[in-house]
Every structure is written in C-alpha cells, then in structure tokens.
Coordinates of C-alpha atoms in Angstrom, one line a residue:
M1 CA 21.2 80.7 -43.1
S2 CA 20.3 76.8 -43.6
E3 CA 22.3 75.1 -46.5
T4 CA 21.4 71.8 -48.3
L5 CA 23.2 68.6 -49.2
T6 CA 22.9 69.0 -53.0
G7 CA 26.0 67.5 -54.6
L8 CA 26.9 65.6 -51.3
K9 CA 26.0 62.3 -50.6
R10 CA 26.7 60.3 -47.3
S11 CA 29.5 57.8 -47.8
H12 CA 29.8 56.6 -44.2
Y13 CA 28.0 56.4 -40.9
C14 CA 29.9 58.0 -38.1
G15 CA 30.3 54.9 -36.0
T16 CA 31.6 52.6 -38.8
L17 CA 34.8 54.4 -39.3
R18 CA 38.1 52.8 -38.1
A19 CA 41.9 53.1 -38.4
E20 CA 41.8 51.3 -41.9
N21 CA 39.8 54.4 -43.2
I22 CA 42.8 56.6 -42.5
G23 CA 43.6 58.9 -45.6
E24 CA 40.2 58.3 -47.2
T25 CA 37.8 61.4 -48.2
I26 CA 34.5 60.7 -46.6
T27 CA 31.0 62.3 -46.1
V28 CA 29.1 62.0 -42.8
C29 CA 26.0 63.6 -41.6
G30 CA 24.3 63.8 -38.1
W31 CA 23.9 66.2 -35.1
V32 CA 26.4 68.1 -33.1
Q33 CA 26.6 66.3 -29.8
K34 CA 29.1 68.5 -28.1
Q35 CA 31.5 71.3 -29.2
R36 CA 34.8 72.3 -27.7
D37 CA 36.3 75.4 -28.8
K38 CA 40.0 75.8 -27.8
G39 CA 40.6 79.1 -29.6
G40 CA 42.7 78.1 -32.6
L41 CA 41.3 74.6 -32.4
I42 CA 37.7 73.4 -32.5
F43 CA 36.5 69.7 -31.7
I44 CA 33.0 68.8 -32.7
D45 CA 31.3 65.4 -31.8
L46 CA 29.1 64.5 -34.5
R47 CA 26.4 61.8 -33.8
D48 CA 24.1 59.6 -35.7
R49 CA 22.5 56.3 -35.1
T50 CA 25.7 54.1 -35.1
G51 CA 27.8 56.3 -32.8
I52 CA 30.1 59.4 -32.2
L53 CA 32.8 61.0 -34.5
Q54 CA 35.2 63.5 -33.5
L55 CA 35.5 66.3 -36.2
T56 CA 38.6 68.5 -36.0
F57 CA 39.0 72.2 -37.2
D58 CA 42.8 73.6 -37.0
E59 CA 45.1 76.1 -38.6
T60 CA 44.7 74.0 -41.9
T61 CA 41.0 74.4 -42.0
D62 CA 39.4 76.9 -44.6
K63 CA 38.8 80.3 -42.4
A64 CA 35.1 80.1 -43.7
V65 CA 34.7 76.6 -42.6
F66 CA 36.5 77.3 -39.3
E67 CA 33.9 80.1 -38.5
K68 CA 31.1 77.9 -38.9
A69 CA 32.3 75.0 -37.0
K70 CA 28.9 73.8 -36.0
S71 CA 28.1 70.9 -37.9
C72 CA 30.3 69.4 -41.0
R73 CA 29.5 67.0 -43.7
V74 CA 32.8 66.4 -45.5
G75 CA 36.6 65.8 -44.5
T76 CA 39.6 63.3 -44.5
V77 CA 40.1 60.4 -41.9
R78 CA 43.0 61.0 -40.0
E79 CA 44.6 59.3 -36.9
R80 CA 44.1 61.0 -33.7
S81 CA 47.0 62.3 -31.8
S82 CA 45.2 61.6 -28.5
K83 CA 43.0 58.5 -29.0
N84 CA 39.8 57.7 -26.8
P85 CA 39.5 54.0 -26.0
E86 CA 36.1 54.6 -24.8
I87 CA 34.5 54.8 -28.1
P88 CA 34.9 52.8 -31.3
T89 CA 35.9 55.5 -33.6
G90 CA 38.7 56.7 -30.9
D91 CA 41.5 56.0 -33.0
I92 CA 40.5 58.3 -35.7
E93 CA 39.1 61.9 -36.5
I94 CA 38.0 63.9 -39.6
A95 CA 40.0 67.0 -40.7
V96 CA 37.1 69.0 -42.3
T97 CA 37.6 70.3 -45.4
E98 CA 33.9 71.4 -46.2
L99 CA 31.1 72.2 -44.0
R100 CA 27.3 72.6 -44.6
I101 CA 24.9 73.8 -41.8
L102 CA 21.7 72.3 -42.7
N103 CA 19.7 73.7 -39.7
K104 CA 20.6 75.5 -36.6
A105 CA 18.8 74.0 -33.6
I106 CA 17.7 75.8 -30.2
T107 CA 18.9 74.5 -27.1
P108 CA 17.3 71.1 -26.6
A109 CA 14.6 70.4 -23.7
F110 CA 17.4 67.8 -22.0
E111 CA 20.8 66.5 -22.8
I112 CA 20.7 63.6 -25.2
T113 CA 22.7 61.0 -23.2
D114 CA 22.2 57.6 -21.9
N115 CA 22.2 58.8 -18.2
C116 CA 19.6 61.5 -18.7
K117 CA 18.1 62.4 -15.6
T118 CA 15.2 64.4 -17.1
G119 CA 11.5 63.3 -16.0
E120 CA 9.7 60.9 -18.5
D121 CA 6.8 63.4 -18.9
I122 CA 9.3 66.0 -20.6
R123 CA 11.0 63.4 -22.6
L124 CA 7.9 62.1 -23.9
K125 CA 6.7 65.7 -24.9
N126 CA 9.9 65.8 -27.0
R127 CA 9.9 62.3 -28.2
Y128 CA 11.8 63.0 -31.2
L129 CA 14.8 64.1 -29.1
D130 CA 14.4 61.2 -26.7
L131 CA 14.7 58.6 -29.4
R132 CA 18.1 59.8 -30.4
R133 CA 19.6 58.6 -27.1
P134 CA 21.8 55.9 -27.7
V135 CA 20.0 53.4 -25.0
L136 CA 16.5 53.9 -26.9
M137 CA 18.0 53.8 -30.2
K138 CA 19.7 50.4 -29.4
N139 CA 16.4 49.0 -28.4
I140 CA 14.7 49.8 -31.4
L141 CA 17.5 48.5 -33.6
F142 CA 17.5 45.3 -31.7
K143 CA 13.9 45.0 -31.9
H144 CA 14.5 45.3 -35.9
Q145 CA 16.9 42.5 -35.9
V146 CA 14.7 40.3 -34.1
M147 CA 12.0 40.8 -36.4
Q148 CA 14.2 40.1 -39.3
A149 CA 15.5 36.8 -37.9
T150 CA 11.9 35.8 -36.8
R151 CA 10.8 36.5 -40.5
K152 CA 13.7 34.4 -42.1
Y153 CA 13.4 31.6 -39.6
F154 CA 9.6 31.0 -40.2
S155 CA 10.3 31.4 -44.0
D156 CA 13.2 29.0 -44.0
N157 CA 10.8 26.4 -42.3
G158 CA 7.9 26.8 -44.9
F159 CA 5.7 29.4 -43.1
I160 CA 3.8 32.0 -44.7
E161 CA 3.5 35.3 -43.5
I162 CA 0.1 36.7 -44.2
E163 CA -1.5 40.0 -42.9
T164 CA -5.0 39.8 -41.1
P165 CA -7.4 42.6 -40.9
M166 CA -6.8 45.5 -38.2
M167 CA -10.6 46.6 -38.2
I168 CA -12.9 43.7 -37.5
K169 CA -16.2 42.7 -35.9
S170 CA -15.8 42.6 -32.3
T171 CA -15.1 39.1 -31.1
P172 CA -14.6 39.5 -27.2
E173 CA -11.7 37.3 -25.8
G174 CA -10.0 37.8 -22.6
A175 CA -10.1 41.6 -22.5
R176 CA -12.2 44.6 -23.6
D177 CA -12.0 45.7 -27.3
Y178 CA -11.1 49.1 -28.5
I179 CA -14.1 50.3 -30.6
I180 CA -13.8 52.5 -33.7
P181 CA -17.1 54.2 -35.1
S182 CA -17.9 53.5 -38.7
R183 CA -18.2 56.6 -40.7
V184 CA -20.2 55.0 -43.4
H185 CA -22.5 52.9 -41.3
N186 CA -24.0 55.2 -38.7
G187 CA -24.3 53.5 -35.3
S188 CA -22.0 50.7 -36.3
F189 CA -18.5 50.1 -34.9
Y190 CA -15.4 48.4 -35.6
A191 CA -13.0 46.7 -33.2
L192 CA -9.3 46.5 -33.0
P193 CA -8.0 42.9 -32.9
Q194 CA -7.0 41.5 -29.4
S195 CA -5.3 38.7 -31.5
P196 CA -5.9 37.3 -35.2
Q197 CA -7.3 34.1 -33.5
L198 CA -10.4 33.7 -35.9
Y199 CA -8.5 34.8 -38.9
K200 CA -5.6 32.3 -38.5
Q201 CA -8.1 29.5 -37.9
L202 CA -9.8 30.6 -41.4
L203 CA -6.4 30.2 -42.7
M204 CA -6.0 26.8 -41.7
V205 CA -9.4 25.8 -43.2
S206 CA -8.2 27.6 -46.4
G207 CA -5.1 25.5 -46.7
F208 CA -2.6 27.7 -45.5
D209 CA -1.1 25.0 -43.1
K210 CA 1.8 26.9 -41.7
Y211 CA 1.0 30.6 -41.1
F212 CA 2.8 33.1 -38.9
Q213 CA 2.6 37.1 -38.5
L214 CA 4.4 39.8 -36.6
A215 CA 0.8 40.7 -35.4
R216 CA -0.1 44.2 -33.8
C217 CA -2.7 43.6 -31.2
F218 CA -4.9 45.7 -28.9
R219 CA -6.6 45.0 -25.6
D220 CA -8.4 47.8 -23.6
E221 CA -7.2 46.5 -20.1
D222 CA -5.0 48.1 -17.3
L223 CA -1.3 48.3 -17.7
R224 CA 0.9 45.2 -16.9
A225 CA 4.4 44.7 -16.7
D226 CA 4.2 42.3 -19.6
R227 CA 1.3 43.6 -21.6
Q228 CA 0.6 47.2 -22.8
P229 CA -2.8 48.1 -24.6
E230 CA -1.0 47.8 -27.9
F231 CA 1.9 45.4 -28.3
T232 CA 3.4 43.2 -31.2
Q233 CA 3.3 39.3 -31.0
I234 CA 4.8 36.5 -32.9
D235 CA 1.6 34.8 -34.0
V236 CA 1.9 31.2 -35.4
E237 CA -0.6 28.5 -36.4
M238 CA -0.2 25.0 -38.1
S239 CA -2.5 22.4 -39.3
F240 CA -2.1 18.7 -40.0
V241 CA 0.2 18.1 -37.0
E242 CA 0.2 16.3 -33.8
I243 CA 0.1 17.9 -30.4
S244 CA 3.8 17.8 -30.4
D245 CA 5.4 17.5 -33.8
E246 CA 8.7 17.0 -35.2
G247 CA 9.1 19.3 -38.0
N248 CA 11.8 19.2 -40.7
D249 CA 14.2 21.5 -39.0
G250 CA 14.3 19.1 -36.0
H251 CA 12.6 21.3 -33.8
R252 CA 9.4 20.4 -32.1
H253 CA 6.3 22.6 -32.7
S254 CA 3.2 23.0 -30.8
H255 CA -0.3 23.1 -32.8
S256 CA -1.5 25.6 -30.7
A257 CA -0.6 29.3 -31.7
A258 CA 2.2 30.9 -30.1
E259 CA 2.2 34.2 -28.6
N260 CA 5.6 35.6 -27.9
H261 CA 5.4 39.3 -27.1
I262 CA 7.8 41.6 -28.8
Q263 CA 7.6 44.8 -26.5

C-alpha cells in the first residue's frame, strides 16, 4: 500500500551530503536507482536531481523497515566502510531508521543511465523517464543557470524585460508562420511569432530604450542543426545609441537586435 510524506519534510538533496554531515539525522526523497540484496544487508542507491546516495539496511535496522527496503525517506548519515570515489557522496551512507514507500513502480521501459542504448523513439514515448537521466537533467539545469545569468546581466545594465504577445497578426519574415484559427472570429487566424521584431520596435518608440526578452519563437520550416520549429532566443533592442556604442559597463553594444539562440 502506498504511503504519504505527512509529518516529514525533505531536509537535504541526495547529492549534497558530504562527510561533514556525519552524525546528522536527515530526510531525503527520490527514486530507487538500484537495489543490492546481500541477505542480511541491503544497499539501495537513492537518486534525485542532484545525484545518488547509498542507503543501508542491516542488523540494526527495524525489522519492518528492513522488509520494505525499496525506497527510504529518513535516516542517519554515517561514514562508509567501503568508500566510492566515483560519486561525490561516496564517503558517506544513510543508516535508515524510517522508510515510507510512496508508490511502487513497474519495471521502466529502459534503464535510467547516461549510457542508455535505448532508441530515441522509445525514450520520447517515455519522456518523463528520459528526463530523469543525469545527462538530460544537467542540460536543463544548465539552461536554467544561463537564463538566470542573462536576466541578471541585462537587468544590472539597465535593460527592462518585457513579454510580447504570442498570438499575433501574421507578419511574414524569412520563414512560414505557424497559423492558429480563431474561435471567436470565424475564418480569421492568429500567427505564432517568428521573432518579437515589430513589438520591440514599438517599445523603442514608446520610450523603453533598453529592452530584452528570453523570447519563445516559432518558424514553420525544415529542421536545421541550429534551428528547431520552436526555440528560445535572447532578444535585445536599444535606442538612442550609435551603430557601435560604449555602454556604462564598458562593453560595446550593437544597435541591431541580438538573436542568440538557447537550444
């Protein structure tokens, strides 16, 4: 029977624990990556988005907890007798004192590892599993960091982040528009933006002389190595500047919009 986390709250992520945490009683949450049953000793590799942590069930573990031994939530950090230098948490393990199984999973369609050999068609059909693989999770977290750094940089340099409309009047550019039929205006259509070009020029006229946006753009064209039908770009526009203008930050800025794609 599935249990709940009522009364418990995660105190640490799996990949953040180190030797300095030895002796602490902590709460971790995640998925069972691997289980190794040695008879009177059970090891479980618990995985979350930060990494893998070894859990240990032995003769000191409560018998009911030992019988479950599938996925644990609470335990004490202790030094490992056999250390694993291959992972950041390899110096410590969790001596489990309480365990709650939130849900039992069926055998996944493929093994959740970086070197997975399963075809892309199967992985995409099970995308929620594919996104648990460390290589993809690292890419998503890296994009998050890039976007945060981008926002901080432009904000620190006087730019204003403004969202422009997603459903617009068709303004043909270098590619075909994606068309959306209107429910309230029969026979009329919206288009998805290929770029915020007209709107950012409108912003310049409105007095927003430094604009930027992490803009979602859509182009109905064949796939290319550097361009997908939908993509994100760092979109920038400035007014009251020369072709090559020295900014307050010492960097040189171009008057033209910058389209740097974040794939």
